[in-house]
């Protein structure tokens, strides 16, 4: 995991996989999966905003 | 040979080589984009990807193609790094951590090549070749095709079509980048740059210790790293590593590679708009500012203040002895005025003003000559602003190449100019404003501020060189840097294409007595003034508190 401010984020609904109960491997895999989802989400949001910007500019020039 | 004389000789030879290539390469690039003919291999590719090569796109469709292609590239490169451990030739490297993989994906897709990792200990050969090197080609190609679309805006009249993104991409990769890269890689191999699939070797040194040497397909990636103004090193030490840049000639040749396309594109521009003199003016402005940057860095690095510097004959800390001050200053000046970002010396160790000039070069917006394509479209946006300001001074409607610069055109030019510094300065401000990113600052005072400002300016301008001294391999910097790189690369390109579309719709107006002659030295002087004043107004506080404060202390 990368660390940083998000390193201790735990997804909702995963109470059964608390750090105390789950194996270190399971916690790592889950954390990595959440980080994957986070960065894929950020990518989608940024490119959606850029597509929206194209549409806004097209509107403005009419 | 005297060190200063060697430095001057390197620059003279470089200018001569670039001047020789200016016309043939520029004309060749122009012909590629003006020819209606497709090569067989290109036709086959169009069939495979299912596009009609004769279908020209409106600027909005062109922009969406750029975004869709780049977005998919980010996700693909991210995936490749995340599954690295299952790939062949991964050299036993595990999957790249998610935030780092995303930062790297954003970095290589945007032509920035900011690296928060050490290449030899993080990336296997498959990711280096099938992921990073591929992006070195396609991200460079995206920059070139965007400027070609803008040039078509100047060329065409009463149309809303700027060309076909997929055709332009295919042509620039197959006809420009690949052929030059093959020849360049062979030359680099001849100079001693390695290219193999060897894994690590442990050797015994003369002093009796042991050293681990890493192999790899370096020359084939080094060439596009420089030619495409990417800058991401195969090794952590980048072009300071002897396997990437073994001697004085390889150093000179790498500098030539990173400058040759950006300096030839103004010729292609002149050829495409039917007036070669327009290209000469732009290339003169680019060359003047580039030589000023190289001269300035060399001057400050040769200053002998202090006992250690007097003994070494200059500020040799952080520089390779085999390149010396001239080879390091020429490389630093060239890599920061283009969007390359490769380094053969440690910019953090430069004198305060030498490092300040490297930072100022990036702040110029990568226009002298700038990144491949990105440099020329940046320069053309600034030329539009210059024409507008000159028009205001004499009270006439500004025109550039027979196209009127109206409020709508100025809107896109102004937004283009604002996006990049805004991204850089907001990123730097956030890094200084929060505790977590502050913990990465290793140097206190003005030098620490310069490191932060340099990092975000480099990322926002898609340069990728690091001042170093700042620990950016953290979750915060990986995410913030990725966002800055993506926004500052693609938002300006949208405004460039919008301007191209707006110009293409216009009818050309004939030149009159009141038209500003944009092929004359007066325009070149005005353009230089506008570039420097814009940078000064935008970044002066950051420069004053950083390198100026440190240098004058």
mmCIF file of N, CA and C in Angstrom, chain B residues 19-104:
data_model
loop_
_atom_site.group_PDB
_atom_site.id
_atom_site.type_symbol
_atom_site.label_atom_id
_atom_site.label_comp_id
_atom_site.label_asym_id
_atom_site.label_seq_id
_atom_site.Cartn_x
_atom_site.Cartn_y
_atom_site.Cartn_z
ATOM 1 N N UNK B 19 19.835 23.448 -37.317
ATOM 2 C CA UNK B 19 19.573 24.275 -38.506
ATOM 3 C C UNK B 19 19.534 23.410 -39.767
ATOM 4 N N UNK B 20 20.411 22.407 -39.818
ATOM 5 C CA UNK B 20 20.432 21.515 -40.987
ATOM 6 C C UNK B 20 19.123 20.723 -41.072
ATOM 7 N N UNK B 21 18.600 20.306 -39.918
ATOM 8 C CA UNK B 21 17.380 19.480 -39.912
ATOM 9 C C UNK B 21 16.103 20.305 -40.079
ATOM 10 N N UNK B 22 16.188 21.606 -39.788
ATOM 11 C CA UNK B 22 14.990 22.451 -39.735
ATOM 12 C C UNK B 22 14.129 22.330 -40.989
ATOM 13 N N UNK B 23 14.750 22.538 -42.145
ATOM 14 C CA UNK B 23 13.966 22.560 -43.383
ATOM 15 C C UNK B 23 13.498 21.161 -43.817
ATOM 16 N N UNK B 24 14.419 20.194 -43.950
ATOM 17 C CA UNK B 24 13.935 18.886 -44.429
ATOM 18 C C UNK B 24 12.934 18.214 -43.500
ATOM 19 N N UNK B 25 13.189 18.261 -42.194
ATOM 20 C CA UNK B 25 12.266 17.593 -41.277
ATOM 21 C C UNK B 25 10.928 18.340 -41.203
ATOM 22 N N UNK B 26 11.012 19.673 -41.153
ATOM 23 C CA UNK B 26 9.782 20.470 -41.109
ATOM 24 C C UNK B 26 8.941 20.268 -42.354
ATOM 25 N N UNK B 27 9.590 20.288 -43.519
ATOM 26 C CA UNK B 27 8.862 20.079 -44.786
ATOM 27 C C UNK B 27 8.247 18.675 -44.828
ATOM 28 N N UNK B 28 9.019 17.703 -44.334
ATOM 29 C CA UNK B 28 8.534 16.323 -44.328
ATOM 30 C C UNK B 28 7.285 16.191 -43.449
ATOM 31 N N UNK B 29 7.326 16.795 -42.269
ATOM 32 C CA UNK B 29 6.165 16.718 -41.362
ATOM 33 C C UNK B 29 4.953 17.400 -42.011
ATOM 34 N N UNK B 30 5.194 18.547 -42.643
ATOM 35 C CA UNK B 30 4.080 19.251 -43.307
ATOM 36 C C UNK B 30 3.476 18.383 -44.408
ATOM 37 N N UNK B 31 4.355 17.742 -45.198
ATOM 38 C CA UNK B 31 3.863 16.890 -46.302
ATOM 39 C C UNK B 31 3.010 15.743 -45.783
ATOM 40 N N UNK B 32 3.446 15.170 -44.663
ATOM 41 C CA UNK B 32 2.701 14.035 -44.084
ATOM 42 C C UNK B 32 1.251 14.421 -43.813
ATOM 43 N N UNK B 33 1.067 15.624 -43.283
ATOM 44 C CA UNK B 33 -0.285 16.008 -42.871
ATOM 45 C C UNK B 33 -1.075 16.685 -43.988
ATOM 46 N N UNK B 34 -0.414 16.982 -45.085
ATOM 47 C CA UNK B 34 -1.145 17.589 -46.203
ATOM 48 C C UNK B 34 -1.428 16.569 -47.310
ATOM 49 N N UNK B 35 -0.799 15.411 -47.214
ATOM 50 C CA UNK B 35 -0.975 14.416 -48.272
ATOM 51 C C UNK B 35 -2.295 13.657 -48.092
ATOM 52 N N UNK B 36 -3.038 13.456 -49.192
ATOM 53 C CA UNK B 36 -4.284 12.682 -49.068
ATOM 54 C C UNK B 36 -4.036 11.170 -49.113
ATOM 55 N N UNK B 37 -2.805 10.768 -49.427
ATOM 56 C CA UNK B 37 -2.524 9.339 -49.607
ATOM 57 C C UNK B 37 -2.261 8.639 -48.263
ATOM 58 N N UNK B 38 -2.691 7.384 -48.199
ATOM 59 C CA UNK B 38 -2.442 6.564 -47.011
ATOM 60 C C UNK B 38 -1.511 5.416 -47.388
ATOM 61 N N UNK B 39 -0.599 5.079 -46.483
ATOM 62 C CA UNK B 39 0.260 3.913 -46.712
ATOM 63 C C UNK B 39 -0.567 2.641 -46.518
ATOM 64 N N UNK B 40 -0.052 1.548 -47.096
ATOM 65 C CA UNK B 40 -0.779 0.270 -46.970
ATOM 66 C C UNK B 40 -0.970 -0.138 -45.513
ATOM 67 N N UNK B 41 0.117 -0.009 -44.764
ATOM 68 C CA UNK B 41 0.044 -0.411 -43.360
ATOM 69 C C UNK B 41 -0.963 0.453 -42.599
ATOM 70 N N UNK B 42 -1.057 1.708 -42.996
ATOM 71 C CA UNK B 42 -2.024 2.600 -42.348
ATOM 72 C C UNK B 42 -3.450 2.185 -42.685
ATOM 73 N N UNK B 43 -3.664 1.848 -43.986
ATOM 74 C CA UNK B 43 -5.018 1.409 -44.386
ATOM 75 C C UNK B 43 -5.430 0.164 -43.607
ATOM 76 N N UNK B 44 -4.461 -0.736 -43.428
ATOM 77 C CA UNK B 44 -4.767 -1.967 -42.684
ATOM 78 C C UNK B 44 -5.140 -1.629 -41.238
ATOM 79 N N UNK B 45 -4.410 -0.685 -40.666
ATOM 80 C CA UNK B 45 -4.714 -0.295 -39.283
ATOM 81 C C UNK B 45 -6.100 0.346 -39.170
ATOM 82 N N UNK B 46 -6.439 1.173 -40.157
ATOM 83 C CA UNK B 46 -7.761 1.825 -40.122
ATOM 84 C C UNK B 46 -8.869 0.771 -40.173
ATOM 85 N N UNK B 47 -8.615 -0.282 -40.975
ATOM 86 C CA UNK B 47 -9.618 -1.351 -41.061
ATOM 87 C C UNK B 47 -9.769 -2.053 -39.721
ATOM 88 N N UNK B 48 -8.613 -2.308 -39.094
ATOM 89 C CA UNK B 48 -8.639 -3.032 -37.804
ATOM 90 C C UNK B 48 -9.386 -2.222 -36.750
ATOM 91 N N UNK B 49 -9.100 -0.927 -36.667
ATOM 92 C CA UNK B 49 -9.762 -0.133 -35.623
ATOM 93 C C UNK B 49 -11.112 0.416 -36.085
ATOM 94 N N UNK B 50 -11.452 0.168 -37.357
ATOM 95 C CA UNK B 50 -12.796 0.480 -37.839
ATOM 96 C C UNK B 50 -13.086 1.955 -37.990
ATOM 97 N N UNK B 51 -12.163 2.695 -38.598
ATOM 98 C CA UNK B 51 -12.441 4.124 -38.819
ATOM 99 C C UNK B 51 -12.389 4.451 -40.309
ATOM 100 N N UNK B 52 -13.111 5.498 -40.668
ATOM 101 C CA UNK B 52 -13.097 5.972 -42.048
ATOM 102 C C UNK B 52 -12.045 7.079 -42.140
ATOM 103 N N UNK B 53 -10.910 6.815 -42.816
ATOM 104 C CA UNK B 53 -9.829 7.823 -42.824
ATOM 105 C C UNK B 53 -10.184 9.102 -43.575
ATOM 106 N N UNK B 54 -11.225 9.064 -44.378
ATOM 107 C CA UNK B 54 -11.601 10.267 -45.135
ATOM 108 C C UNK B 54 -12.560 11.160 -44.351
ATOM 109 N N UNK B 55 -13.020 10.683 -43.203
ATOM 110 C CA UNK B 55 -14.013 11.448 -42.436
ATOM 111 C C UNK B 55 -13.316 12.438 -41.508
ATOM 112 N N UNK B 56 -13.358 13.705 -41.866
ATOM 113 C CA UNK B 56 -12.786 14.737 -41.012
ATOM 114 C C UNK B 56 -13.709 15.012 -39.829
ATOM 115 N N UNK B 57 -13.083 15.458 -38.737
ATOM 116 C CA UNK B 57 -13.852 15.672 -37.512
ATOM 117 C C UNK B 57 -13.989 17.161 -37.183
ATOM 118 N N UNK B 58 -15.121 17.508 -36.548
ATOM 119 C CA UNK B 58 -15.235 18.854 -35.967
ATOM 120 C C UNK B 58 -14.274 18.931 -34.777
ATOM 121 N N UNK B 59 -13.993 20.158 -34.302
ATOM 122 C CA UNK B 59 -13.012 20.278 -33.211
ATOM 123 C C UNK B 59 -13.467 19.514 -31.971
ATOM 124 N N UNK B 60 -14.786 19.526 -31.697
ATOM 125 C CA UNK B 60 -15.296 18.855 -30.503
ATOM 126 C C UNK B 60 -15.097 17.346 -30.589
ATOM 127 N N UNK B 61 -15.328 16.798 -31.771
ATOM 128 C CA UNK B 61 -15.134 15.353 -31.953
ATOM 129 C C UNK B 61 -13.654 15.008 -31.861
ATOM 130 N N UNK B 62 -12.831 15.893 -32.432
ATOM 131 C CA UNK B 62 -11.379 15.702 -32.352
ATOM 132 C C UNK B 62 -10.944 15.678 -30.878
ATOM 133 N N UNK B 63 -11.466 16.640 -30.095
ATOM 134 C CA UNK B 63 -11.105 16.723 -28.674
ATOM 135 C C UNK B 63 -11.595 15.484 -27.926
ATOM 136 N N UNK B 64 -12.789 15.024 -28.248
ATOM 137 C CA UNK B 64 -13.313 13.827 -27.569
ATOM 138 C C UNK B 64 -12.467 12.600 -27.922
ATOM 139 N N UNK B 65 -11.985 12.553 -29.152
ATOM 140 C CA UNK B 65 -11.114 11.431 -29.538
ATOM 141 C C UNK B 65 -9.824 11.453 -28.725
ATOM 142 N N UNK B 66 -9.249 12.672 -28.559
ATOM 143 C CA UNK B 66 -8.033 12.816 -27.746
ATOM 144 C C UNK B 66 -8.295 12.312 -26.326
ATOM 145 N N UNK B 67 -9.428 12.738 -25.764
ATOM 146 C CA UNK B 67 -9.736 12.385 -24.374
ATOM 147 C C UNK B 67 -10.023 10.894 -24.225
ATOM 148 N N UNK B 68 -10.818 10.347 -25.151
ATOM 149 C CA UNK B 68 -11.172 8.927 -25.047
ATOM 150 C C UNK B 68 -9.918 8.063 -25.161
ATOM 151 N N UNK B 69 -9.090 8.403 -26.140
ATOM 152 C CA UNK B 69 -7.849 7.645 -26.341
ATOM 153 C C UNK B 69 -6.959 7.729 -25.095
ATOM 154 N N UNK B 70 -6.811 8.918 -24.557
ATOM 155 C CA UNK B 70 -5.911 9.115 -23.413
ATOM 156 C C UNK B 70 -6.478 8.464 -22.154
ATOM 157 N N UNK B 71 -7.788 8.567 -21.964
ATOM 158 C CA UNK B 71 -8.414 7.951 -20.790
ATOM 159 C C UNK B 71 -8.215 6.443 -20.789
ATOM 160 N N UNK B 72 -8.407 5.830 -21.944
ATOM 161 C CA UNK B 72 -8.203 4.376 -22.041
ATOM 162 C C UNK B 72 -6.729 4.033 -21.809
ATOM 163 N N UNK B 73 -5.830 4.886 -22.313
ATOM 164 C CA UNK B 73 -4.392 4.656 -22.100
ATOM 165 C C UNK B 73 -4.044 4.680 -20.611
ATOM 166 N N UNK B 74 -4.646 5.616 -19.856
ATOM 167 C CA UNK B 74 -4.379 5.690 -18.409
ATOM 168 C C UNK B 74 -4.783 4.377 -17.741
ATOM 169 N N UNK B 75 -5.991 3.914 -18.057
ATOM 170 C CA UNK B 75 -6.500 2.698 -17.408
ATOM 171 C C UNK B 75 -5.693 1.473 -17.825
ATOM 172 N N UNK B 76 -5.303 1.411 -19.108
ATOM 173 C CA UNK B 76 -4.530 0.262 -19.586
ATOM 174 C C UNK B 76 -3.155 0.222 -18.916
ATOM 175 N N UNK B 77 -2.506 1.378 -18.857
ATOM 176 C CA UNK B 77 -1.163 1.416 -18.255
ATOM 177 C C UNK B 77 -1.228 1.109 -16.762
ATOM 178 N N UNK B 78 -2.297 1.580 -16.135
ATOM 179 C CA UNK B 78 -2.498 1.282 -14.714
ATOM 180 C C UNK B 78 -2.645 -0.227 -14.508
ATOM 181 N N UNK B 79 -3.481 -0.834 -15.332
ATOM 182 C CA UNK B 79 -3.714 -2.290 -15.223
ATOM 183 C C UNK B 79 -2.412 -3.066 -15.424
ATOM 184 N N UNK B 80 -1.657 -2.657 -16.425
ATOM 185 C CA UNK B 80 -0.405 -3.354 -16.732
ATOM 186 C C UNK B 80 0.548 -3.352 -15.525
ATOM 187 N N UNK B 81 0.618 -2.235 -14.848
ATOM 188 C CA UNK B 81 1.498 -2.157 -13.678
ATOM 189 C C UNK B 81 0.964 -2.980 -12.512
ATOM 190 N N UNK B 82 -0.366 -3.009 -12.387
ATOM 191 C CA UNK B 82 -0.962 -3.726 -11.256
ATOM 192 C C UNK B 82 -0.853 -5.242 -11.399
ATOM 193 N N UNK B 83 -0.735 -5.718 -12.660
ATOM 194 C CA UNK B 83 -0.609 -7.174 -12.848
ATOM 195 C C UNK B 83 0.834 -7.554 -13.208
ATOM 196 N N UNK B 84 1.750 -6.659 -12.894
ATOM 197 C CA UNK B 84 3.136 -6.869 -13.320
ATOM 198 C C UNK B 84 3.705 -8.227 -12.892
ATOM 199 N N UNK B 85 3.380 -8.655 -11.675
ATOM 200 C CA UNK B 85 3.999 -9.885 -11.163
ATOM 201 C C UNK B 85 3.639 -11.116 -11.983
ATOM 202 N N UNK B 86 2.540 -11.024 -12.760
ATOM 203 C CA UNK B 86 2.124 -12.166 -13.577
ATOM 204 C C UNK B 86 2.651 -12.075 -15.010
ATOM 205 N N UNK B 87 3.326 -10.988 -15.333
ATOM 206 C CA UNK B 87 3.796 -10.784 -16.706
ATOM 207 C C UNK B 87 5.176 -11.400 -16.919
ATOM 208 N N UNK B 88 5.488 -11.838 -18.146
ATOM 209 C CA UNK B 88 6.849 -12.318 -18.410
ATOM 210 C C UNK B 88 7.840 -11.149 -18.321
ATOM 211 N N UNK B 89 9.077 -11.472 -18.112
ATOM 212 C CA UNK B 89 10.146 -10.476 -18.013
ATOM 213 C C UNK B 89 9.850 -9.399 -16.961
ATOM 214 N N UNK B 90 9.177 -9.812 -15.890
ATOM 215 C CA UNK B 90 8.927 -8.816 -14.843
ATOM 216 C C UNK B 90 10.100 -8.749 -13.875
ATOM 217 N N UNK B 91 11.103 -9.607 -14.074
ATOM 218 C CA UNK B 91 12.330 -9.607 -13.254
ATOM 219 C C UNK B 91 12.031 -9.800 -11.780
ATOM 220 N N UNK B 92 10.936 -10.460 -11.480
ATOM 221 C CA UNK B 92 10.597 -10.707 -10.083
ATOM 222 C C UNK B 92 10.013 -9.508 -9.365
ATOM 223 N N UNK B 93 9.723 -8.452 -10.112
ATOM 224 C CA UNK B 93 9.153 -7.262 -9.476
ATOM 225 C C UNK B 93 7.684 -7.524 -9.154
ATOM 226 N N UNK B 94 7.225 -7.116 -7.970
ATOM 227 C CA UNK B 94 5.803 -7.299 -7.632
ATOM 228 C C UNK B 94 4.942 -6.259 -8.337
ATOM 229 N N UNK B 95 3.630 -6.363 -8.136
ATOM 230 C CA UNK B 95 2.719 -5.365 -8.701
ATOM 231 C C UNK B 95 3.090 -3.987 -8.153
ATOM 232 N N UNK B 96 2.976 -2.980 -8.988
ATOM 233 C CA UNK B 96 3.278 -1.611 -8.542
ATOM 234 C C UNK B 96 2.134 -1.165 -7.626
ATOM 235 N N UNK B 97 2.410 -0.579 -6.460
ATOM 236 C CA UNK B 97 1.333 -0.127 -5.566
ATOM 237 C C UNK B 97 0.359 0.801 -6.286
ATOM 238 N N UNK B 98 -0.908 0.740 -5.864
ATOM 239 C CA UNK B 98 -1.967 1.367 -6.662
ATOM 240 C C UNK B 98 -1.776 2.873 -6.891
ATOM 241 N N UNK B 99 -1.511 3.646 -5.836
ATOM 242 C CA UNK B 99 -1.406 5.101 -6.025
ATOM 243 C C UNK B 99 -0.200 5.450 -6.900
ATOM 244 N N UNK B 100 0.871 4.707 -6.695
ATOM 245 C CA UNK B 100 2.073 4.945 -7.507
ATOM 246 C C UNK B 100 1.814 4.566 -8.967
ATOM 247 N N UNK B 101 1.115 3.428 -9.169
ATOM 248 C CA UNK B 101 0.811 2.995 -10.535
ATOM 249 C C UNK B 101 -0.073 4.030 -11.231
ATOM 250 N N UNK B 102 -1.011 4.609 -10.489
ATOM 251 C CA UNK B 102 -1.909 5.595 -11.111
ATOM 252 C C UNK B 102 -1.150 6.869 -11.453
ATOM 253 N N UNK B 103 -0.305 7.317 -10.529
ATOM 254 C CA UNK B 103 0.501 8.509 -10.798
ATOM 255 C C UNK B 103 1.370 8.287 -12.035
ATOM 256 N N UNK B 104 1.975 7.094 -12.119
ATOM 257 C CA UNK B 104 2.838 6.789 -13.262
ATOM 258 C C UNK B 104 2.034 6.745 -14.558
#
